Structures are given as C-alpha cells and as structure tokens.
mmCIF file of N, CA and C in Angstrom:
data_model
loop_
_atom_site.group_PDB
_atom_site.id
_atom_site.type_symbol
_atom_site.label_atom_id
_atom_site.label_comp_id
_atom_site.label_asym_id
_atom_site.label_seq_id
_atom_site.Cartn_x
_atom_site.Cartn_y
_atom_site.Cartn_z
ATOM 1 N N MET A 1 100.898 83.174 97.890
ATOM 2 C CA MET A 1 99.704 83.969 98.026
ATOM 3 C C MET A 1 98.534 83.209 97.425
ATOM 4 N N ASP A 2 97.467 83.114 98.163
ATOM 5 C CA ASP A 2 96.269 82.414 97.706
ATOM 6 C C ASP A 2 95.374 83.391 96.953
ATOM 7 N N THR A 3 95.457 83.384 95.616
ATOM 8 C CA THR A 3 94.717 84.355 94.812
ATOM 9 C C THR A 3 93.210 84.146 94.865
ATOM 10 N N ALA A 4 92.760 82.990 95.281
ATOM 11 C CA ALA A 4 91.325 82.758 95.381
ATOM 12 C C ALA A 4 90.707 83.625 96.473
ATOM 13 N N ARG A 5 91.503 84.134 97.386
ATOM 14 C CA ARG A 5 90.992 84.941 98.490
ATOM 15 C C ARG A 5 91.127 86.438 98.246
ATOM 16 N N LEU A 6 91.748 86.845 97.151
ATOM 17 C CA LEU A 6 91.870 88.260 96.831
ATOM 18 C C LEU A 6 90.600 88.745 96.167
ATOM 19 N N SER A 7 90.160 89.941 96.538
ATOM 20 C CA SER A 7 88.985 90.503 95.888
ATOM 21 C C SER A 7 89.059 92.021 95.942
ATOM 22 N N ALA A 8 88.417 92.646 94.992
ATOM 23 C CA ALA A 8 88.337 94.104 94.948
ATOM 24 C C ALA A 8 86.879 94.496 95.135
ATOM 25 N N GLY A 9 86.684 95.599 95.814
ATOM 26 C CA GLY A 9 85.331 96.074 96.047
ATOM 27 C C GLY A 9 85.140 97.479 95.506
ATOM 28 N N GLN A 10 84.007 98.035 95.790
ATOM 29 C CA GLN A 10 83.674 99.369 95.332
ATOM 30 C C GLN A 10 84.680 100.376 95.884
ATOM 31 N N GLY A 11 85.231 101.201 95.016
ATOM 32 C CA GLY A 11 86.204 102.211 95.417
ATOM 33 C C GLY A 11 87.647 101.762 95.306
ATOM 34 N N ASP A 12 87.899 100.469 95.102
ATOM 35 C CA ASP A 12 89.264 99.970 94.928
ATOM 36 C C ASP A 12 89.755 100.278 93.518
ATOM 37 N N ILE A 13 91.063 100.463 93.382
ATOM 38 C CA ILE A 13 91.674 100.688 92.080
ATOM 39 C C ILE A 13 92.216 99.356 91.589
ATOM 40 N N VAL A 14 91.883 98.992 90.350
ATOM 41 C CA VAL A 14 92.326 97.727 89.785
ATOM 42 C C VAL A 14 92.968 97.952 88.421
ATOM 43 N N CYS A 15 93.755 96.981 87.974
ATOM 44 C CA CYS A 15 94.335 96.972 86.627
ATOM 45 C C CYS A 15 93.463 96.068 85.760
ATOM 46 N N LEU A 16 93.060 96.586 84.602
ATOM 47 C CA LEU A 16 92.176 95.850 83.710
ATOM 48 C C LEU A 16 92.838 95.607 82.366
ATOM 49 N N VAL A 17 92.486 94.522 81.730
ATOM 50 C CA VAL A 17 92.839 94.266 80.329
ATOM 51 C C VAL A 17 91.560 93.877 79.617
ATOM 52 N N ARG A 18 91.524 94.133 78.320
ATOM 53 C CA ARG A 18 90.332 93.785 77.562
ATOM 54 C C ARG A 18 90.715 93.110 76.262
ATOM 55 N N SER A 19 89.718 92.629 75.580
ATOM 56 C CA SER A 19 89.885 91.993 74.287
ATOM 57 C C SER A 19 90.632 90.670 74.437
ATOM 58 N N ARG A 20 91.556 90.386 73.552
ATOM 59 C CA ARG A 20 92.282 89.108 73.561
ATOM 60 C C ARG A 20 93.099 88.938 74.834
ATOM 61 N N GLU A 21 93.672 90.030 75.352
ATOM 62 C CA GLU A 21 94.472 89.952 76.566
ATOM 63 C C GLU A 21 93.634 89.506 77.760
ATOM 64 N N ALA A 22 92.359 89.858 77.788
ATOM 65 C CA ALA A 22 91.480 89.414 78.871
ATOM 66 C C ALA A 22 91.306 87.905 78.833
ATOM 67 N N MET A 23 91.174 87.350 77.646
ATOM 68 C CA MET A 23 91.044 85.901 77.503
ATOM 69 C C MET A 23 92.345 85.213 77.931
ATOM 70 N N LEU A 24 93.484 85.816 77.620
ATOM 71 C CA LEU A 24 94.768 85.212 77.969
ATOM 72 C C LEU A 24 95.060 85.264 79.470
ATOM 73 N N ALA A 25 94.334 86.079 80.219
ATOM 74 C CA ALA A 25 94.541 86.178 81.667
ATOM 75 C C ALA A 25 94.129 84.907 82.395
ATOM 76 N N TYR A 26 93.319 84.081 81.747
ATOM 77 C CA TYR A 26 92.885 82.829 82.353
ATOM 78 C C TYR A 26 93.786 81.690 81.894
ATOM 79 N N THR A 27 93.996 80.720 82.760
ATOM 80 C CA THR A 27 94.963 79.656 82.500
ATOM 81 C C THR A 27 94.378 78.477 81.740
ATOM 82 N N THR A 28 93.206 78.606 81.212
ATOM 83 C CA THR A 28 92.597 77.519 80.460
ATOM 84 C C THR A 28 93.036 77.597 79.000
ATOM 85 N N SER A 29 93.028 76.485 78.316
ATOM 86 C CA SER A 29 93.405 76.480 76.908
ATOM 87 C C SER A 29 92.216 76.770 76.003
ATOM 88 N N ALA A 30 91.019 76.825 76.582
ATOM 89 C CA ALA A 30 89.809 77.097 75.789
ATOM 90 C C ALA A 30 89.759 78.569 75.402
ATOM 91 N N MET A 31 89.205 78.847 74.245
ATOM 92 C CA MET A 31 89.016 80.227 73.786
ATOM 93 C C MET A 31 87.701 80.741 74.367
ATOM 94 N N LEU A 32 87.766 81.337 75.534
ATOM 95 C CA LEU A 32 86.567 81.795 76.224
ATOM 96 C C LEU A 32 86.154 83.181 75.742
ATOM 97 N N PRO A 33 84.865 83.484 75.683
ATOM 98 C CA PRO A 33 84.399 84.803 75.256
ATOM 99 C C PRO A 33 84.460 85.805 76.420
ATOM 100 N N ILE A 34 85.639 86.335 76.690
ATOM 101 C CA ILE A 34 85.851 87.261 77.803
ATOM 102 C C ILE A 34 86.163 88.638 77.237
ATOM 103 N N ASP A 35 85.437 89.660 77.697
ATOM 104 C CA ASP A 35 85.638 91.014 77.218
ATOM 105 C C ASP A 35 86.571 91.830 78.108
ATOM 106 N N LEU A 36 86.581 91.547 79.416
ATOM 107 C CA LEU A 36 87.339 92.349 80.371
ATOM 108 C C LEU A 36 87.777 91.469 81.525
ATOM 109 N N ALA A 37 89.026 91.643 81.985
ATOM 110 C CA ALA A 37 89.526 90.859 83.118
ATOM 111 C C ALA A 37 90.304 91.760 84.066
ATOM 112 N N VAL A 38 90.110 91.561 85.352
ATOM 113 C CA VAL A 38 90.899 92.242 86.374
ATOM 114 C C VAL A 38 92.163 91.418 86.569
ATOM 115 N N ILE A 39 93.321 92.050 86.374
ATOM 116 C CA ILE A 39 94.573 91.311 86.501
ATOM 117 C C ILE A 39 95.402 91.765 87.696
ATOM 118 N N GLY A 40 94.945 92.787 88.408
ATOM 119 C CA GLY A 40 95.688 93.234 89.572
ATOM 120 C C GLY A 40 94.886 94.214 90.402
ATOM 121 N N ILE A 41 95.200 94.259 91.693
ATOM 122 C CA ILE A 41 94.593 95.207 92.617
ATOM 123 C C ILE A 41 95.702 96.156 93.072
ATOM 124 N N VAL A 42 95.484 97.460 92.911
ATOM 125 C CA VAL A 42 96.489 98.465 93.263
ATOM 126 C C VAL A 42 96.462 98.675 94.766
ATOM 127 N N GLU A 43 97.626 98.500 95.415
ATOM 128 C CA GLU A 43 97.717 98.676 96.857
ATOM 129 C C GLU A 43 98.139 100.092 97.235
ATOM 130 N N ALA A 44 98.977 100.723 96.408
ATOM 131 C CA ALA A 44 99.467 102.064 96.724
ATOM 132 C C ALA A 44 99.777 102.804 95.433
ATOM 133 N N VAL A 45 99.648 104.131 95.475
ATOM 134 C CA VAL A 45 99.971 104.988 94.339
ATOM 135 C C VAL A 45 100.889 106.093 94.833
ATOM 136 N N ASP A 46 102.042 106.243 94.204
ATOM 137 C CA ASP A 46 102.965 107.329 94.519
ATOM 138 C C ASP A 46 102.852 108.384 93.432
ATOM 139 N N VAL A 47 102.692 109.648 93.850
ATOM 140 C CA VAL A 47 102.577 110.756 92.911
ATOM 141 C C VAL A 47 103.750 111.692 93.144
ATOM 142 N N GLN A 48 104.462 112.034 92.063
ATOM 143 C CA GLN A 48 105.615 112.923 92.181
ATOM 144 C C GLN A 48 105.173 114.306 92.636
ATOM 145 N N GLU A 49 106.072 114.990 93.346
ATOM 146 C CA GLU A 49 105.784 116.338 93.822
ATOM 147 C C GLU A 49 105.495 117.255 92.631
ATOM 148 N N GLY A 50 104.482 118.070 92.745
ATOM 149 C CA GLY A 50 104.098 118.964 91.672
ATOM 150 C C GLY A 50 103.072 118.393 90.719
ATOM 151 N N LEU A 51 102.802 117.104 90.822
ATOM 152 C CA LEU A 51 101.774 116.467 89.992
ATOM 153 C C LEU A 51 100.559 116.154 90.853
ATOM 154 N N SER A 52 99.430 115.939 90.226
ATOM 155 C CA SER A 52 98.238 115.584 90.975
ATOM 156 C C SER A 52 97.621 114.325 90.394
ATOM 157 N N LEU A 53 96.841 113.656 91.195
ATOM 158 C CA LEU A 53 96.160 112.435 90.786
ATOM 159 C C LEU A 53 94.693 112.593 91.084
ATOM 160 N N VAL A 54 93.855 112.497 90.066
ATOM 161 C CA VAL A 54 92.415 112.602 90.237
ATOM 162 C C VAL A 54 91.820 111.234 89.990
ATOM 163 N N LEU A 55 91.069 110.731 90.946
ATOM 164 C CA LEU A 55 90.426 109.424 90.820
ATOM 165 C C LEU A 55 88.944 109.589 90.665
#
C-alpha cells in the first residue's frame, strides 16, 4: 500500500495520537516538535445491537 496517496478529508473519521506518541509516529530519528499525528483512517465502524454511535 502506498501511504503517500492516502488522505483524509472533512467528515472522515481518523485515529489520532498526541504528545510523545505523535512524534514517534514519524520514522525520523530527530526529535520533532509534533503535537498531533493522524495514524489511521477508519474505513468502517460496527456497532453492537442495542448500542448507538453519535459522530
């Protein structure tokens, strides 16, 4: 999978990390000043019967 071509837009659900984990999401050895990183794009959400999901 070519991750350079993946992108999320307005209304998409994404997985985020912040703080030190956001910096670790990048493959560089430099200590970059990163506050928030998108680490995944949600393709589908399954909700159990009787539960609800509010977005």
